[in-house]
mmCIF file of C-alpha atoms and ligand atoms in Angstrom:
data_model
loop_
_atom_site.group_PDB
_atom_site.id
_atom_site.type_symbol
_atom_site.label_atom_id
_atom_site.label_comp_id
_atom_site.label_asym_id
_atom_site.label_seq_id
_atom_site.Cartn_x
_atom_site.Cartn_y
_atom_site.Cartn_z
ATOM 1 C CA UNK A 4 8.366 26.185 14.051
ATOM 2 C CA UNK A 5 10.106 24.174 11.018
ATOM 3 C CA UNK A 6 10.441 20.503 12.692
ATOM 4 C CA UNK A 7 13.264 18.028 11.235
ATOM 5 C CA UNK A 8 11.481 14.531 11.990
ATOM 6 C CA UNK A 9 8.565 13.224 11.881
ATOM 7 C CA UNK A 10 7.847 9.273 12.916
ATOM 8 C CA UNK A 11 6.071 7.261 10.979
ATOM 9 C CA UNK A 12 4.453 3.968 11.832
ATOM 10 C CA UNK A 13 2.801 1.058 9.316
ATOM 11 C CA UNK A 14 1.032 -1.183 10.720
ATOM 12 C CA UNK A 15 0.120 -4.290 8.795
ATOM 13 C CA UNK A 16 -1.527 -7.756 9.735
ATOM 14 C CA UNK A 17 1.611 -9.689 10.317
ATOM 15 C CA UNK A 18 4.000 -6.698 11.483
ATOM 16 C CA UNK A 19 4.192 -2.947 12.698
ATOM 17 C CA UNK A 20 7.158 -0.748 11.819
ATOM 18 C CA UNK A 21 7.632 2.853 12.497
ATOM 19 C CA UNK A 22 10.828 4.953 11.596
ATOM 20 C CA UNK A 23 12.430 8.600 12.559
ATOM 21 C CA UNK A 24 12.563 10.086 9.307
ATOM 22 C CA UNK A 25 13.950 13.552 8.320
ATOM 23 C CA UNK A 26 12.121 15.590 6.034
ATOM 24 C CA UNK A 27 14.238 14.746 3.025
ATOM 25 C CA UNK A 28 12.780 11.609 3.400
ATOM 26 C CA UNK A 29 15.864 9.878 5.256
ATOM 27 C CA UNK A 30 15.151 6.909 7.807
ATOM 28 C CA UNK A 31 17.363 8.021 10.781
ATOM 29 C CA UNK A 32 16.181 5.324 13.158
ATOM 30 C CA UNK A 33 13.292 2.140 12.649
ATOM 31 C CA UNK A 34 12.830 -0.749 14.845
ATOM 32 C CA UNK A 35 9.731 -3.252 13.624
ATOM 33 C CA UNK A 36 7.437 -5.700 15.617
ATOM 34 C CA UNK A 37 5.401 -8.852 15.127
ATOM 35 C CA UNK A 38 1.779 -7.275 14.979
ATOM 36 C CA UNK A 39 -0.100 -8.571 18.722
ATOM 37 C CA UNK A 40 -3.113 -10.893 18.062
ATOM 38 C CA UNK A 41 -4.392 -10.412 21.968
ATOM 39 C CA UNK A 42 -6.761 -7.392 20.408
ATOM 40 C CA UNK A 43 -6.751 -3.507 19.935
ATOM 41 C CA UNK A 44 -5.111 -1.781 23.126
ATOM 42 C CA UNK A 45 -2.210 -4.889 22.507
ATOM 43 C CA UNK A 46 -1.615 -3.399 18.907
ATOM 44 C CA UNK A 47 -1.932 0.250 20.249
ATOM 45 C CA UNK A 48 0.371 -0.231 23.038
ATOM 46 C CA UNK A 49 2.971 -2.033 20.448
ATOM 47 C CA UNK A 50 2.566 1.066 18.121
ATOM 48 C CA UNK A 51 2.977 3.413 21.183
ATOM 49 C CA UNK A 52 6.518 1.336 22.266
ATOM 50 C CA UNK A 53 7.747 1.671 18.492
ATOM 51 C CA UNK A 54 7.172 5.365 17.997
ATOM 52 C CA UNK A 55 8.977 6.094 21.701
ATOM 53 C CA UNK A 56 11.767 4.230 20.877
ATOM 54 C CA UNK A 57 12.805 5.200 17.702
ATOM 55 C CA UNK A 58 12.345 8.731 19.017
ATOM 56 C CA UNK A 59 14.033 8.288 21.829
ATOM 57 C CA UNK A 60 17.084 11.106 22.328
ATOM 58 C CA UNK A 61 15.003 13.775 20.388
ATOM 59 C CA UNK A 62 13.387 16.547 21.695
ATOM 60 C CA UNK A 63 9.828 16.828 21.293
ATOM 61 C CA UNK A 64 9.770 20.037 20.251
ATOM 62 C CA UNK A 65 11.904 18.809 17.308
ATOM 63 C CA UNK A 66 9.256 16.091 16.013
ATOM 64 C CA UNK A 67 6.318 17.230 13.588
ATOM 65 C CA UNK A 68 3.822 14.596 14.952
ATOM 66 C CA UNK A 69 3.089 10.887 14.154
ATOM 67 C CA UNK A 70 1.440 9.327 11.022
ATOM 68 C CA UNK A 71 -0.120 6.126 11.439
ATOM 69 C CA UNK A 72 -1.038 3.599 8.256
ATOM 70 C CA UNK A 73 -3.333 1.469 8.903
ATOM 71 C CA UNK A 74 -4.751 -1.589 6.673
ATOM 72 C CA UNK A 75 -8.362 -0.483 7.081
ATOM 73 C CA UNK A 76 -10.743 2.179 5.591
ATOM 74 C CA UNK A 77 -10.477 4.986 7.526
ATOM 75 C CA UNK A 78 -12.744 8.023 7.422
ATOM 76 C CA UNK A 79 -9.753 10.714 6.840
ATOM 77 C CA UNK A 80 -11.922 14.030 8.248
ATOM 78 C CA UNK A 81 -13.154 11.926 11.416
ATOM 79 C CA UNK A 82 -10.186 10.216 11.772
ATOM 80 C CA UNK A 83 -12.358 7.417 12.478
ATOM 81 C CA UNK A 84 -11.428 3.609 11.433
ATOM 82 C CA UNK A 85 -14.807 2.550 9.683
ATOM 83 C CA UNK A 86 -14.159 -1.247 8.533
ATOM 84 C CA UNK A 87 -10.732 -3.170 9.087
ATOM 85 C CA UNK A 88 -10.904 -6.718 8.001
ATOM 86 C CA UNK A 89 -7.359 -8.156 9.457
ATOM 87 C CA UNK A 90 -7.023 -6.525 12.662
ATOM 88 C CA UNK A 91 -10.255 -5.902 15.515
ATOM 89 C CA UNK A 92 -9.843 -2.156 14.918
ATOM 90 C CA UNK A 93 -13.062 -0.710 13.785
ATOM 91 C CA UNK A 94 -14.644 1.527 15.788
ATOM 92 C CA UNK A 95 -11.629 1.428 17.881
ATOM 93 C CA UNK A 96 -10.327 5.584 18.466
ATOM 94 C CA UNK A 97 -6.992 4.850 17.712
ATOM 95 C CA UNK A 98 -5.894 8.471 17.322
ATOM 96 C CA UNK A 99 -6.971 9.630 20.489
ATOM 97 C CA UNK A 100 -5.628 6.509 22.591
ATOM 98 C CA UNK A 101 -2.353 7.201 21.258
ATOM 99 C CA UNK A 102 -2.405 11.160 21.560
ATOM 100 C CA UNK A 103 -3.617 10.176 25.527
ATOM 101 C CA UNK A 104 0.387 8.820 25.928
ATOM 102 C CA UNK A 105 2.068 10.363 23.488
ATOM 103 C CA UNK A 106 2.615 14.388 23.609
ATOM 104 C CA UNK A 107 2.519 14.492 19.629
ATOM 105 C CA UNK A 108 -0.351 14.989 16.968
ATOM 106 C CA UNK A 109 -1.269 11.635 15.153
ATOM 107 C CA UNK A 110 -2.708 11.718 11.527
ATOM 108 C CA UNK A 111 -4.024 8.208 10.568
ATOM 109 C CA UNK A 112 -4.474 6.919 7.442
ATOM 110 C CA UNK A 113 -5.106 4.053 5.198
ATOM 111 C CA UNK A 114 -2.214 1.865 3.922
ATOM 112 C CA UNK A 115 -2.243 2.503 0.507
ATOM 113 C CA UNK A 116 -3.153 5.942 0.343
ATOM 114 C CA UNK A 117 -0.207 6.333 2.483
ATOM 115 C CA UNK A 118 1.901 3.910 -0.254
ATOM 116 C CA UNK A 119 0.943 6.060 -2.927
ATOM 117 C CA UNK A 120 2.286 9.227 -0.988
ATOM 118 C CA UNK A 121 5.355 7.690 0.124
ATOM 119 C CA UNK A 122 6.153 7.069 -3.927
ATOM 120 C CA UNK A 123 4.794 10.856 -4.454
ATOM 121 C CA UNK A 124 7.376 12.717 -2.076
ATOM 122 C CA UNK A 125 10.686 10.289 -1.747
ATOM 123 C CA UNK A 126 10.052 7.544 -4.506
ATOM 124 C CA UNK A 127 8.923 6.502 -8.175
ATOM 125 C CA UNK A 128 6.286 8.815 -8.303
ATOM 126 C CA UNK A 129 8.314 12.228 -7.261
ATOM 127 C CA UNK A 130 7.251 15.541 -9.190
ATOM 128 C CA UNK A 131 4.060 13.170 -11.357
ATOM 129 C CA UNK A 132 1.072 15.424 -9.842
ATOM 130 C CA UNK A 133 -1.319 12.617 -11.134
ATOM 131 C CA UNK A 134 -0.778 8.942 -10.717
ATOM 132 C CA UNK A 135 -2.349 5.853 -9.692
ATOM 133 C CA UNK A 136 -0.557 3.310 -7.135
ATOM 134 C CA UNK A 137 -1.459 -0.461 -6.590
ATOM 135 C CA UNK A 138 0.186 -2.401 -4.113
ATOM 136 C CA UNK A 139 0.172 -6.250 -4.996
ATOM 137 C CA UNK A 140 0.639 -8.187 -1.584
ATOM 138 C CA UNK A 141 -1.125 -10.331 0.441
ATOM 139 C CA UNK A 142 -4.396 -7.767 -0.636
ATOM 140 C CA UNK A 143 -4.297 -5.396 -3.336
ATOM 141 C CA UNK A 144 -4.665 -1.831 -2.114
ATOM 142 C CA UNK A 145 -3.834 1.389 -4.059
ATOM 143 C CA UNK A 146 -3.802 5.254 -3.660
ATOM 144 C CA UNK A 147 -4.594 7.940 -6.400
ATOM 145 C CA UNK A 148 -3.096 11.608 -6.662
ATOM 146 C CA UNK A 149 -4.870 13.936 -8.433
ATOM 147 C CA UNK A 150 -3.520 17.388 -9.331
ATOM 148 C CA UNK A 151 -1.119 16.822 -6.303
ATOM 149 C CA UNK A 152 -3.136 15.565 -3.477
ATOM 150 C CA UNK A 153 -4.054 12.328 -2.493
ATOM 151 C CA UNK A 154 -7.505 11.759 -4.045
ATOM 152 C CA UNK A 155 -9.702 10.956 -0.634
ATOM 153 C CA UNK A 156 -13.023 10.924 -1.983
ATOM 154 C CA UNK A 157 -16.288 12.431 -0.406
ATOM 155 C CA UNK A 158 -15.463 10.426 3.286
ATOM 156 C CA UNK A 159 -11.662 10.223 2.603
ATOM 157 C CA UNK A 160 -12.622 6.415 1.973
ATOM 158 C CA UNK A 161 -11.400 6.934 -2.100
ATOM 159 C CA UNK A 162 -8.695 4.989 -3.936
ATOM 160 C CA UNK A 163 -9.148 1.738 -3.562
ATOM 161 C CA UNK A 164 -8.035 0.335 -6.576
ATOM 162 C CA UNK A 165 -7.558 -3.130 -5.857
ATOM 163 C CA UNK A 166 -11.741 -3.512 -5.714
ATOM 164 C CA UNK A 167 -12.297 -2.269 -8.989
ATOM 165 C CA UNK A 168 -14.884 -5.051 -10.958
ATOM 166 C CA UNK A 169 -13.518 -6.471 -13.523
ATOM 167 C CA UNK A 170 -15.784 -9.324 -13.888
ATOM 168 C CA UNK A 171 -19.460 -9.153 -13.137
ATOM 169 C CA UNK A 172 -19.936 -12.232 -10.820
ATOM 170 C CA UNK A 173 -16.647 -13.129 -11.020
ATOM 171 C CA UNK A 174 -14.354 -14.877 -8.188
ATOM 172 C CA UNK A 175 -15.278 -14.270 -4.331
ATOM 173 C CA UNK A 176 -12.850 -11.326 -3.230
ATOM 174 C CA UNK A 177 -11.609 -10.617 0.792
ATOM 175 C CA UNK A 178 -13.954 -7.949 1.198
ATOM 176 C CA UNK A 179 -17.545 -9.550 0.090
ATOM 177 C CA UNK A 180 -17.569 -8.410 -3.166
ATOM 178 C CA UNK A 181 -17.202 -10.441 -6.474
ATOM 179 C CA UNK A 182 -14.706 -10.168 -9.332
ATOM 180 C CA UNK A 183 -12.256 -7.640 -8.259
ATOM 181 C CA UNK A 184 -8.985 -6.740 -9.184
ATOM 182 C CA UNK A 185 -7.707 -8.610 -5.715
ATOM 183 C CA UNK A 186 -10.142 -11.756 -6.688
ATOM 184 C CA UNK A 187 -7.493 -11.861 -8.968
ATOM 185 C CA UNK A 188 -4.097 -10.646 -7.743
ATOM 186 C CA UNK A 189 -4.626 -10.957 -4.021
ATOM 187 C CA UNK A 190 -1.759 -13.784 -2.694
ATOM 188 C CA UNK A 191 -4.676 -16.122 -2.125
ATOM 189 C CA UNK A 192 -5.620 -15.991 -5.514
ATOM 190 C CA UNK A 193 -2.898 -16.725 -6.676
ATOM 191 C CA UNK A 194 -2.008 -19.442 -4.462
ATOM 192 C CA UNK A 195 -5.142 -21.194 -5.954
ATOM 193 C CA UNK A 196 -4.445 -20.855 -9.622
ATOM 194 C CA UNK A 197 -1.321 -22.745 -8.533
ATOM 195 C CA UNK A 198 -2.783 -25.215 -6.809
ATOM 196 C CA UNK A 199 -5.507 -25.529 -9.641
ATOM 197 C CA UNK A 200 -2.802 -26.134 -12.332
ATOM 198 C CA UNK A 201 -0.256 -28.679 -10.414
ATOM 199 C CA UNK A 202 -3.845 -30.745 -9.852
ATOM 200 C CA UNK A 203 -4.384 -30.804 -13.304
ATOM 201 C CA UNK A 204 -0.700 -32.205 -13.832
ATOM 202 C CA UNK A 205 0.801 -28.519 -14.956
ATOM 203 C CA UNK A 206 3.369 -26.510 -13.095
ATOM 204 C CA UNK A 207 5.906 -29.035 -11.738
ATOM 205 C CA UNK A 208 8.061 -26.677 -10.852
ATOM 206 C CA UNK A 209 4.966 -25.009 -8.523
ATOM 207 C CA UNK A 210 4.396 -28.217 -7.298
ATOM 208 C CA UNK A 211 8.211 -28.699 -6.625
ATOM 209 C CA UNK A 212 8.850 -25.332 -4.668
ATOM 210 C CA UNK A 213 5.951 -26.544 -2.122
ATOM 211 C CA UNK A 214 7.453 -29.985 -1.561
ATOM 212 C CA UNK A 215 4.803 -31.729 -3.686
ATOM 213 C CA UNK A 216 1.930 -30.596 -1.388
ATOM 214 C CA UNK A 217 -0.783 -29.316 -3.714
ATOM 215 C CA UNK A 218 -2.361 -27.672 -0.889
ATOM 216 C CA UNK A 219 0.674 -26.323 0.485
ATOM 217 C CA UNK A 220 1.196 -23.820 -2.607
ATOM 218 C CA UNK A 221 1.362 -20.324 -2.128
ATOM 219 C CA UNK A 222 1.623 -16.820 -4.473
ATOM 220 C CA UNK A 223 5.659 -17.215 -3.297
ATOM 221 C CA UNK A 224 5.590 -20.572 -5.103
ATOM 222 C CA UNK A 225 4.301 -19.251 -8.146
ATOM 223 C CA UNK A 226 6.468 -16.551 -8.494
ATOM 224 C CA UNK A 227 9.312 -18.960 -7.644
ATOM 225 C CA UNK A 228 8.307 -21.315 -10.596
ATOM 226 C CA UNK A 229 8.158 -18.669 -12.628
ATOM 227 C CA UNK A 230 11.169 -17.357 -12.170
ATOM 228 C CA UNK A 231 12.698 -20.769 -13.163
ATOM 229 C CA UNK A 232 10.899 -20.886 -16.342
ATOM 230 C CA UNK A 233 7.498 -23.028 -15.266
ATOM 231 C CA UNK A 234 5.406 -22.630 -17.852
ATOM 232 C CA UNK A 235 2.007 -22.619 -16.330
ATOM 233 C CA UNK A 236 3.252 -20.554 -13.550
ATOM 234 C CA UNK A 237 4.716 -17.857 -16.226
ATOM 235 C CA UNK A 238 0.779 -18.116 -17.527
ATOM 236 C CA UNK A 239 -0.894 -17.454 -14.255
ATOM 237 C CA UNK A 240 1.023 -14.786 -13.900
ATOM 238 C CA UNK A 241 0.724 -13.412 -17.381
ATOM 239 C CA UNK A 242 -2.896 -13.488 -16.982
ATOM 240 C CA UNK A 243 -3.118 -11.868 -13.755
ATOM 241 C CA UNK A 244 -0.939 -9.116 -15.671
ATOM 242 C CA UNK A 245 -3.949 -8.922 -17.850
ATOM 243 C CA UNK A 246 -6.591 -8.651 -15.881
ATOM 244 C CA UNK A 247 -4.517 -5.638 -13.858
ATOM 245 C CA UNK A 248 -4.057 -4.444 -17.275
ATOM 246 C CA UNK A 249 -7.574 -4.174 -18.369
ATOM 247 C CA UNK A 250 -8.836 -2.959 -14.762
ATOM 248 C CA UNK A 251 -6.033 -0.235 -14.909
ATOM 249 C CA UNK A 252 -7.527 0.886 -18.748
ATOM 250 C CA UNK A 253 -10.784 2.350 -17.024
ATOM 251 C CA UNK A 254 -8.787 4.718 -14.707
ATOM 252 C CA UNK A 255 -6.066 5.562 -17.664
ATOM 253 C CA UNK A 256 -9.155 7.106 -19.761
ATOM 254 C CA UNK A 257 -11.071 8.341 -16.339
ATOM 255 C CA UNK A 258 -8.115 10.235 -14.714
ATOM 256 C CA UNK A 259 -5.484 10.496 -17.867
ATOM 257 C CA UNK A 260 -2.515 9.822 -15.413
ATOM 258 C CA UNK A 261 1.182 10.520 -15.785
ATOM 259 C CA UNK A 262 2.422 7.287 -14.323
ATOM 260 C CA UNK A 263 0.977 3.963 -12.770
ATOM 261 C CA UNK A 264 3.210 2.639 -10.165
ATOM 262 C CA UNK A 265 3.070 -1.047 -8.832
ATOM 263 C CA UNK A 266 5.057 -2.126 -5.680
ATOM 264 C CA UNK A 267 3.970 -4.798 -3.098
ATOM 265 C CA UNK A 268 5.759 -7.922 -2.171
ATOM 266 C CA UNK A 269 4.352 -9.325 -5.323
ATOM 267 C CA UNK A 270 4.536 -6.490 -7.698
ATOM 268 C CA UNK A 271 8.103 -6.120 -6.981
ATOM 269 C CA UNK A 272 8.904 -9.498 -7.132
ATOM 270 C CA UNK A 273 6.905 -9.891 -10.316
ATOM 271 C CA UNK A 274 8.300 -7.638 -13.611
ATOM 272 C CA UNK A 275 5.868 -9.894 -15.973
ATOM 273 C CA UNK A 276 3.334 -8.919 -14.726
ATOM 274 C CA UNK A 277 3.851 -5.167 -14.512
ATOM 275 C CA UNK A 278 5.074 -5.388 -18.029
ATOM 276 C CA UNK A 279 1.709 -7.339 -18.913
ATOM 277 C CA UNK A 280 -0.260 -4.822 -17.541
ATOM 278 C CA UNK A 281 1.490 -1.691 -19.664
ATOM 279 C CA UNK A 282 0.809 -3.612 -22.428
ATOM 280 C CA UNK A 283 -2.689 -4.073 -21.982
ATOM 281 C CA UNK A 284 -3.047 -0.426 -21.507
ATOM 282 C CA UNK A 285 -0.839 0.288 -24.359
ATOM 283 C CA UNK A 286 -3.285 -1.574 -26.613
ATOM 284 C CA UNK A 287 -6.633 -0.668 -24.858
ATOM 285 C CA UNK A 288 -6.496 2.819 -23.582
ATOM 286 C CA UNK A 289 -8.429 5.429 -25.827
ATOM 287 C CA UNK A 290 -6.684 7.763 -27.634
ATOM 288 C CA UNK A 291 -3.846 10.556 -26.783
ATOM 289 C CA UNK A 292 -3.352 8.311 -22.863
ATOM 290 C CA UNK A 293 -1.443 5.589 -24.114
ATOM 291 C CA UNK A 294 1.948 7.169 -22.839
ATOM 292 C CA UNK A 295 0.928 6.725 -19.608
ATOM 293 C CA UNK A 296 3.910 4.568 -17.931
ATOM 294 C CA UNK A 297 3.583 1.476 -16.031
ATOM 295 C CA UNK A 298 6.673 1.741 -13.513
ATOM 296 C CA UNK A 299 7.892 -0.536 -10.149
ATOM 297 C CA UNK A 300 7.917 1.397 -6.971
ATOM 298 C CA UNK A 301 11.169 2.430 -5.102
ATOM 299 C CA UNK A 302 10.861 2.552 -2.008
ATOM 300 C CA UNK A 303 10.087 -1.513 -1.580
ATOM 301 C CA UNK A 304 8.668 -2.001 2.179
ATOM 302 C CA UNK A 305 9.460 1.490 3.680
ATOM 303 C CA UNK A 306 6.758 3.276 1.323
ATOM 304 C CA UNK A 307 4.173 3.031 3.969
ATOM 305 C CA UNK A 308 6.288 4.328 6.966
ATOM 306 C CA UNK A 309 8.001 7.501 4.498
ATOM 307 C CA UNK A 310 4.446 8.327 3.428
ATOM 308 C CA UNK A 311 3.119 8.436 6.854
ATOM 309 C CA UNK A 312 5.868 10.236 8.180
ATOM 310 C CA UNK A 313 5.365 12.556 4.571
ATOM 311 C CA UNK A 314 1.592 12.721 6.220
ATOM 312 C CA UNK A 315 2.512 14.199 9.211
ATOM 313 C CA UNK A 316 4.834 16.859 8.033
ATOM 314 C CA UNK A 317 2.337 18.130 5.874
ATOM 315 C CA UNK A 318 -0.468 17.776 8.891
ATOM 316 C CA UNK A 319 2.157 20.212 10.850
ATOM 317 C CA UNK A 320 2.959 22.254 8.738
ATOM 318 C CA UNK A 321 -0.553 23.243 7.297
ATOM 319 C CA UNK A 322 -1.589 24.028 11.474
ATOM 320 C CA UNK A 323 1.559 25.795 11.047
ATOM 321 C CA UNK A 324 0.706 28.206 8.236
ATOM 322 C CA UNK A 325 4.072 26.734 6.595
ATOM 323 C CA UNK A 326 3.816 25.891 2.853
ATOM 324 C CA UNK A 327 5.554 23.671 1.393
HETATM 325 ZN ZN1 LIG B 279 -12.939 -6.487 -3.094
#
């Protein structure tokens, strides 16, 4: 049977939305929620609540299932959560405790894979069969397409962009490595290359937007600054633009993509440093890929909950037999 919604849910450390959304991509319904600290079952039950209220009214025979993003690394053919460093859900079967309450199929998935698909069917990246995407938020996660599919890897555990090295023994990053692209871009990082330059007496305007409290200066103040012509925060963010640059060269001349799109709070709030990065690229990549564009996302925070609900149209319809 052709369905007309699906629901799809993002869940993210500080908040969980999930939307009704037809299959042209149109949000009919979407209520959000702060994301429960009291442990798993308190985040599955709020992600159960979401998905039956903004599906409340419809007949279930009318819904093509439920696609849940999650921001973990998630084993896509076990649809098993294998490490999830903001929220206690590793190991956790998220799937089935929400397909024991809920009479619909759940596909789950990780955030940015789920980003990048979002972009692919409704946004920036519509008709480009092979693209990168790197979100630029509070981490830095990503998703790549290749010929048309997400690109999952061996374990479904591919495209994480954001933990490319690009500096042996570089800055400490989130996940325990060193010198990736998030030891960079990540919020936190950036938050201390402010702090580091109002210490040293640069960046008033930084130091300004955070009430004089060195400490108290965040990636938001930076971008802030910035925006008012700071100097040193223009630099920090320049440089970050650079190093994203750089990073993005290697997959330019590995996977020859059509586009590169950049959303996240910060990416979209931050034009230098996409603009930075296509330069970079412009200068660096080898031969015959520099055309490769460098654009913002569209679809600003709903890419997560359009891709899932993307997700789980496609899940349907391949049980289905239907082709797209
Ligand atoms: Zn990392």
């Amino acid at each position: 049977m052709r369905t007309s919604y699906a629901v799809g849910v993002d869940v993210g450390g500080t908040r969980i939305a999930a939307g009704l959304v037809e299959r042209k991509g149109r949000i009919v319904k979407d209520n959000k929620t702060l994301t429960p600290k009291a442990g798993p079952f308190a985040v599955v039950d709020a992600v159960i609540e979401l998905v039956e209220e903004v599906s409340a009214g419809v007949h279930s025979s009318e819904i093509a299932g439920i696609g849940i993003g999650l921001p973990a690394q998630i084993d896509f053919l076990r649809q098993s959560i294998e490490f999830c460093t903001n929220l206690p859900l590793a190991g956790v079967d998220v799937r089935a405790l929400v397909m024991s309450r809920i009479r619909h199929q759940v596909t789950l998935d990780n955030d940015g894979n789920l980003a990048a698909f979002g972009e692919y069917r409704y946004g920036a990246a519509k008709g480009a069969r092979d693209f990168a995407m790197i979100t630029l938020g509070t981490g830095v996660g990503g998703g790549l397409f290749v010929n048309g599919e997400p690109y999952r890897g061996s374990r479904g555990l591919g495209g994480e962009v954001g933990h490319m090295v690009v500096q042996m023994d570089g800055p400490p990053c989130p996940c325990g490595g060193t010198g990736h692209i998030e030891s960079y871009l990540g919020r936190a990082a950036l938050a201390v290359e402010g702090q580091k330059a109002a210490a040293a007496h640069r960046g008033r305007q930084i130091l300004e937007e955070a009430g004089g409290e060195v400490s108290a200066i965040t990636a938001e103040h930076v971008v802030l600054a910035s925006h008012k012509g700071d100097e040193a925060a223009t630099a920090i963010l320049m440089n970050a633009g650079l190093v994203l640059g750089r990073a993005l060269v290697g997959i330019v001349n590995v996977l020859n993509p059509k586009l590169i799109v950049v959303g996240g709070g910060i990416g979209e709030a931050c034009p230098f440093i996409v603009e930075r990065a296509a330069q970079a690229i412009a200068e660096e990549a080898l031969a015959g890929r520099r055309d490769v564009q460098v654009i913002p996302a569209e679809l600003g925070n709903d890419a997560g909950l359009l891709g899932a609900a993307a997700l789980a149209f496609d899940e349907h319809d391949s049980r289905e037999g239907l082709h797209r």
